[in-house]
Amino acid sequence: MRIQLFSELALLLILSSPDMYSTLLSIAALAIGALAAPGSSHLEARAPRRTTPFMSLIKTSVNCMIMPRDAHTNIGDSEHPGGMKTYCSSSGRYDNSQGKLPDNFWSNIAFASGTSSRGARYAQLTGCIRPETLSRLNPDDGGGQYDSSGGDGGQGNPQGSVCLGYNHYVELVEPAEKRACIKCCDNYDDCPLDKDTSGCPAVIPGNYFNCG
């Protein structure tokens, strides 16, 4: 039950400041204490540049994702300092600095969590998106990847981003395929970073509802 609570309440990601990080860790600790009592070869390779970290959560009804900060921007072109921003569902936003995902952004979404074949925890979100509903995206963009552990020195993209309660995360947004996915992992190998041009199903196997 402890793992499930972390998955449902404090899932994923990305820090906006040390003070916010401390606050989130305190909330997560309180929650745990209470419980104890397809063809995407056109994807752009991840750029080596970084930006300021953000914070996000994940579950089917409360979810946030890293997206381009500026309107009509390809994922690959957003991967520079200041080029990315957190966008959240209505119930997922906790700070006015975060953008809002349209209520119909996800057309189908699946949440899964558990223990991998390596014996490590993971949680993931997979599904279909309506990229035309979010002005940050170009619907014909092949997409790209954000993560916590890749790039120069393994500092992540955005740099310094982490998965709250886990060691790693990987996120792909594929507007042209109408598809997106995020996975949060304890084990580095459960969040592979070397398939960033292969598409969501190759990086994060799961339910994609025949997106497209």
Short mmCIF file of C-alpha atoms in Angstrom, two decimals:
data_model
loop_
_atom_site.label_atom_id
_atom_site.label_comp_id
_atom_site.label_asym_id
_atom_site.label_seq_id
_atom_site.Cartn_x
_atom_site.Cartn_y
_atom_site.Cartn_z
CA MET A 1 0.00 0.00 0.00
CA ARG A 2 2.90 2.39 0.64
CA ILE A 3 4.07 2.04 -2.96
CA GLN A 4 0.55 2.57 -4.26
CA LEU A 5 0.16 5.77 -2.21
CA PHE A 6 3.41 7.18 -3.56
CA SER A 7 2.28 6.26 -7.07
CA GLU A 8 -1.09 7.92 -6.63
CA LEU A 9 -0.15 11.03 -4.62
CA ALA A 10 3.45 12.02 -5.25
CA LEU A 11 4.43 10.49 -8.49
CA LEU A 12 6.54 12.35 -10.72
CA LEU A 13 8.85 14.83 -11.05
CA ILE A 14 10.50 17.84 -11.28
CA LEU A 15 11.68 20.43 -8.85
CA SER A 16 11.14 24.16 -9.09
CA SER A 17 13.25 25.25 -6.10
CA PRO A 18 14.90 23.85 -2.97
CA ASP A 19 12.09 25.29 -0.83
CA MET A 20 9.43 23.67 -2.98
CA TYR A 21 11.37 20.40 -2.93
CA SER A 22 11.45 20.45 0.88
CA THR A 23 7.72 21.13 0.98
CA LEU A 24 6.95 18.30 -1.41
CA LEU A 25 9.14 15.87 0.48
CA SER A 26 7.37 16.82 3.70
CA ILE A 27 3.98 16.21 2.10
CA ALA A 28 5.13 12.86 0.74
CA ALA A 29 6.55 11.85 4.12
CA LEU A 30 3.29 12.76 5.84
CA ALA A 31 1.33 10.71 3.34
CA ILE A 32 3.53 7.67 3.87
CA GLY A 33 3.42 8.09 7.63
CA ALA A 34 -0.37 8.17 7.55
CA LEU A 35 -0.43 5.00 5.49
CA ALA A 36 1.98 3.22 7.80
CA ALA A 37 -0.19 4.02 10.64
CA PRO A 38 4.98 2.13 -33.72
CA GLY A 39 6.93 3.98 -36.53
CA SER A 40 8.59 7.01 -34.97
CA SER A 41 11.99 7.06 -36.65
CA HIS A 42 11.43 10.77 -37.40
CA LEU A 43 11.71 11.69 -33.73
CA GLU A 44 14.44 14.22 -33.02
CA ALA A 45 17.36 13.10 -30.89
CA ARG A 46 17.58 14.77 -27.50
CA ALA A 47 19.60 17.97 -27.50
CA PRO A 48 22.45 18.32 -24.99
CA ARG A 49 21.16 21.66 -23.72
CA ARG A 50 19.35 22.17 -20.42
CA THR A 51 16.88 24.44 -18.66
CA THR A 52 15.63 25.22 -15.17
CA PRO A 53 13.96 22.23 -13.43
CA PHE A 54 10.24 22.05 -12.89
CA MET A 55 7.88 20.02 -10.73
CA SER A 56 5.23 17.54 -11.85
CA LEU A 57 2.95 14.79 -10.59
CA ILE A 58 1.46 11.77 -12.31
CA LYS A 59 -1.65 9.66 -12.22
CA THR A 60 -4.61 9.37 -14.54
CA SER A 61 -6.56 12.33 -13.16
CA VAL A 62 -3.69 14.38 -11.69
CA ASN A 63 -0.86 14.69 -14.15
CA CYS A 64 1.77 17.15 -15.31
CA MET A 65 4.18 17.01 -18.20
CA ILE A 66 7.14 18.99 -19.43
CA MET A 67 6.19 20.86 -22.60
CA PRO A 68 7.71 23.63 -24.73
CA ARG A 69 7.38 27.02 -23.06
CA ASP A 70 6.71 28.92 -26.29
CA ALA A 71 3.78 28.47 -28.64
CA HIS A 72 4.01 26.20 -31.68
CA THR A 73 7.44 24.81 -30.81
CA ASN A 74 8.84 21.43 -31.76
CA ILE A 75 9.94 19.33 -28.80
CA GLY A 76 13.54 19.24 -29.99
CA ASP A 77 13.63 23.02 -30.40
CA SER A 78 12.45 23.52 -26.81
CA GLU A 79 15.46 21.78 -25.29
CA HIS A 80 17.44 24.81 -24.23
CA PRO A 81 17.63 26.88 -21.02
CA GLY A 82 14.25 28.49 -20.46
CA GLY A 83 12.62 26.61 -23.31
CA MET A 84 10.57 24.17 -21.24
CA LYS A 85 7.72 24.50 -18.76
CA THR A 86 5.44 22.25 -16.72
CA TYR A 87 1.85 21.94 -17.89
CA CYS A 88 -0.68 20.20 -15.65
CA SER A 89 -4.23 18.94 -15.63
CA SER A 90 -6.74 21.12 -13.81
CA SER A 91 -6.50 19.05 -10.64
CA GLY A 92 -2.73 18.67 -10.96
CA ARG A 93 -1.74 22.34 -10.86
CA TYR A 94 -0.41 23.55 -7.52
CA ASP A 95 1.39 26.75 -8.57
CA ASN A 96 0.44 29.67 -10.81
CA SER A 97 3.75 29.35 -12.66
CA GLN A 98 2.56 26.08 -14.16
CA GLY A 99 0.63 26.01 -17.39
CA LYS A 100 -2.70 24.24 -17.70
CA LEU A 101 -3.31 21.25 -19.94
CA PRO A 102 -6.71 21.42 -21.63
CA ASP A 103 -9.23 19.08 -20.05
CA ASN A 104 -9.45 17.15 -23.33
CA PHE A 105 -5.69 16.98 -23.94
CA TRP A 106 -5.60 13.25 -23.21
CA SER A 107 -8.04 11.29 -25.36
CA ASN A 108 -7.10 7.98 -23.69
CA ILE A 109 -4.80 7.45 -20.72
CA ALA A 110 -3.57 4.47 -18.71
CA PHE A 111 -1.70 4.43 -15.39
CA ALA A 112 0.35 1.45 -14.22
CA SER A 113 2.73 0.85 -11.31
CA GLY A 114 4.46 -2.07 -9.72
CA THR A 115 7.78 -3.90 -9.57
CA SER A 116 9.87 -4.45 -12.69
CA SER A 117 11.68 -7.63 -13.69
CA ARG A 118 14.75 -6.07 -12.05
CA GLY A 119 12.93 -5.96 -8.71
CA ALA A 120 12.61 -2.17 -8.69
CA ARG A 121 9.55 0.07 -8.39
CA TYR A 122 8.15 1.95 -11.34
CA ALA A 123 5.07 3.95 -12.27
CA GLN A 124 4.03 5.07 -15.72
CA LEU A 125 1.47 6.94 -17.75
CA THR A 126 0.81 6.03 -21.39
CA GLY A 127 -1.82 7.03 -23.88
CA CYS A 128 -3.16 9.22 -26.65
CA ILE A 129 -3.15 13.01 -26.80
CA ARG A 130 -4.86 15.73 -28.82
CA PRO A 131 -1.86 17.95 -29.61
CA GLU A 132 -4.03 20.52 -31.38
CA THR A 133 -5.59 21.44 -28.02
CA LEU A 134 -2.29 22.72 -26.58
CA SER A 135 -0.86 25.77 -28.33
CA ARG A 136 2.69 24.93 -27.22
CA LEU A 137 2.81 21.99 -29.63
CA ASN A 138 3.03 21.60 -33.39
CA PRO A 139 0.64 18.77 -34.32
CA ASP A 140 2.95 17.56 -37.10
CA ASP A 141 6.08 17.47 -34.88
CA GLY A 142 7.71 14.03 -34.66
CA GLY A 143 8.41 14.74 -31.01
CA GLY A 144 11.23 14.09 -28.60
CA GLN A 145 12.29 13.16 -25.09
CA TYR A 146 12.77 14.77 -21.67
CA ASP A 147 14.48 12.89 -18.85
CA SER A 148 16.26 13.11 -15.51
CA SER A 149 19.46 11.20 -16.17
CA GLY A 150 20.66 11.77 -19.73
CA GLY A 151 22.70 14.40 -21.50
CA ASP A 152 26.02 15.92 -20.49
CA GLY A 153 27.12 14.48 -17.17
CA GLY A 154 23.81 12.67 -16.73
CA GLN A 155 22.23 15.86 -15.34
CA GLY A 156 18.95 15.44 -17.18
CA ASN A 157 16.85 17.54 -19.49
CA PRO A 158 15.69 19.81 -17.87
CA GLN A 159 18.96 19.90 -15.95
CA GLY A 160 18.62 18.85 -12.34
CA SER A 161 15.13 17.45 -12.81
CA VAL A 162 14.26 14.47 -10.64
CA CYS A 163 11.41 12.08 -10.04
CA LEU A 164 9.99 12.66 -6.57
CA GLY A 165 10.39 9.43 -4.62
CA TYR A 166 12.23 7.68 -7.47
CA ASN A 167 15.68 7.87 -8.99
CA HIS A 168 14.90 8.39 -12.67
CA TYR A 169 12.21 9.35 -15.15
CA VAL A 170 11.78 9.50 -18.92
CA GLU A 171 9.04 11.32 -20.88
CA LEU A 172 8.27 11.32 -24.60
CA VAL A 173 5.82 13.61 -26.39
CA GLU A 174 4.95 12.66 -29.98
CA PRO A 175 2.42 15.09 -31.44
CA ALA A 176 2.47 13.60 -34.95
CA GLU A 177 1.62 10.19 -33.50
CA LYS A 178 -0.95 11.71 -31.09
CA ARG A 179 0.88 9.89 -28.32
CA ALA A 180 2.73 10.59 -25.06
CA CYS A 181 4.25 8.62 -22.21
CA ILE A 182 6.07 9.09 -18.90
CA LYS A 183 7.78 6.55 -16.66
CA CYS A 184 9.24 6.98 -13.18
CA CYS A 185 11.77 4.35 -12.07
CA ASP A 186 14.01 3.29 -9.21
CA ASN A 187 16.31 1.36 -11.55
CA TYR A 188 18.16 3.30 -14.26
CA ASP A 189 17.65 0.53 -16.80
CA ASP A 190 13.87 0.60 -16.36
CA CYS A 191 13.84 4.15 -17.79
CA PRO A 192 15.98 3.71 -20.92
CA LEU A 193 17.42 6.86 -22.47
CA ASP A 194 19.00 5.40 -25.60
CA LYS A 195 15.75 4.98 -27.58
CA ASP A 196 14.74 8.63 -27.83
CA THR A 197 14.04 8.34 -31.58
CA SER A 198 12.19 5.01 -31.30
CA GLY A 199 8.85 6.18 -29.92
CA CYS A 200 6.81 5.62 -26.79
CA PRO A 201 6.03 1.89 -27.23
CA ALA A 202 9.74 1.07 -27.51
CA VAL A 203 10.75 3.17 -24.50
CA ILE A 204 7.72 2.58 -22.26
CA PRO A 205 5.70 -0.49 -23.27
CA GLY A 206 2.09 -0.05 -22.24
CA ASN A 207 -1.44 0.70 -23.41
CA TYR A 208 -1.56 3.16 -26.31
CA PHE A 209 -5.15 2.54 -27.43
CA ASN A 210 -4.16 2.49 -31.13
CA CYS A 211 -3.35 6.21 -31.04
CA GLY A 212 -3.37 8.02 -34.33
#
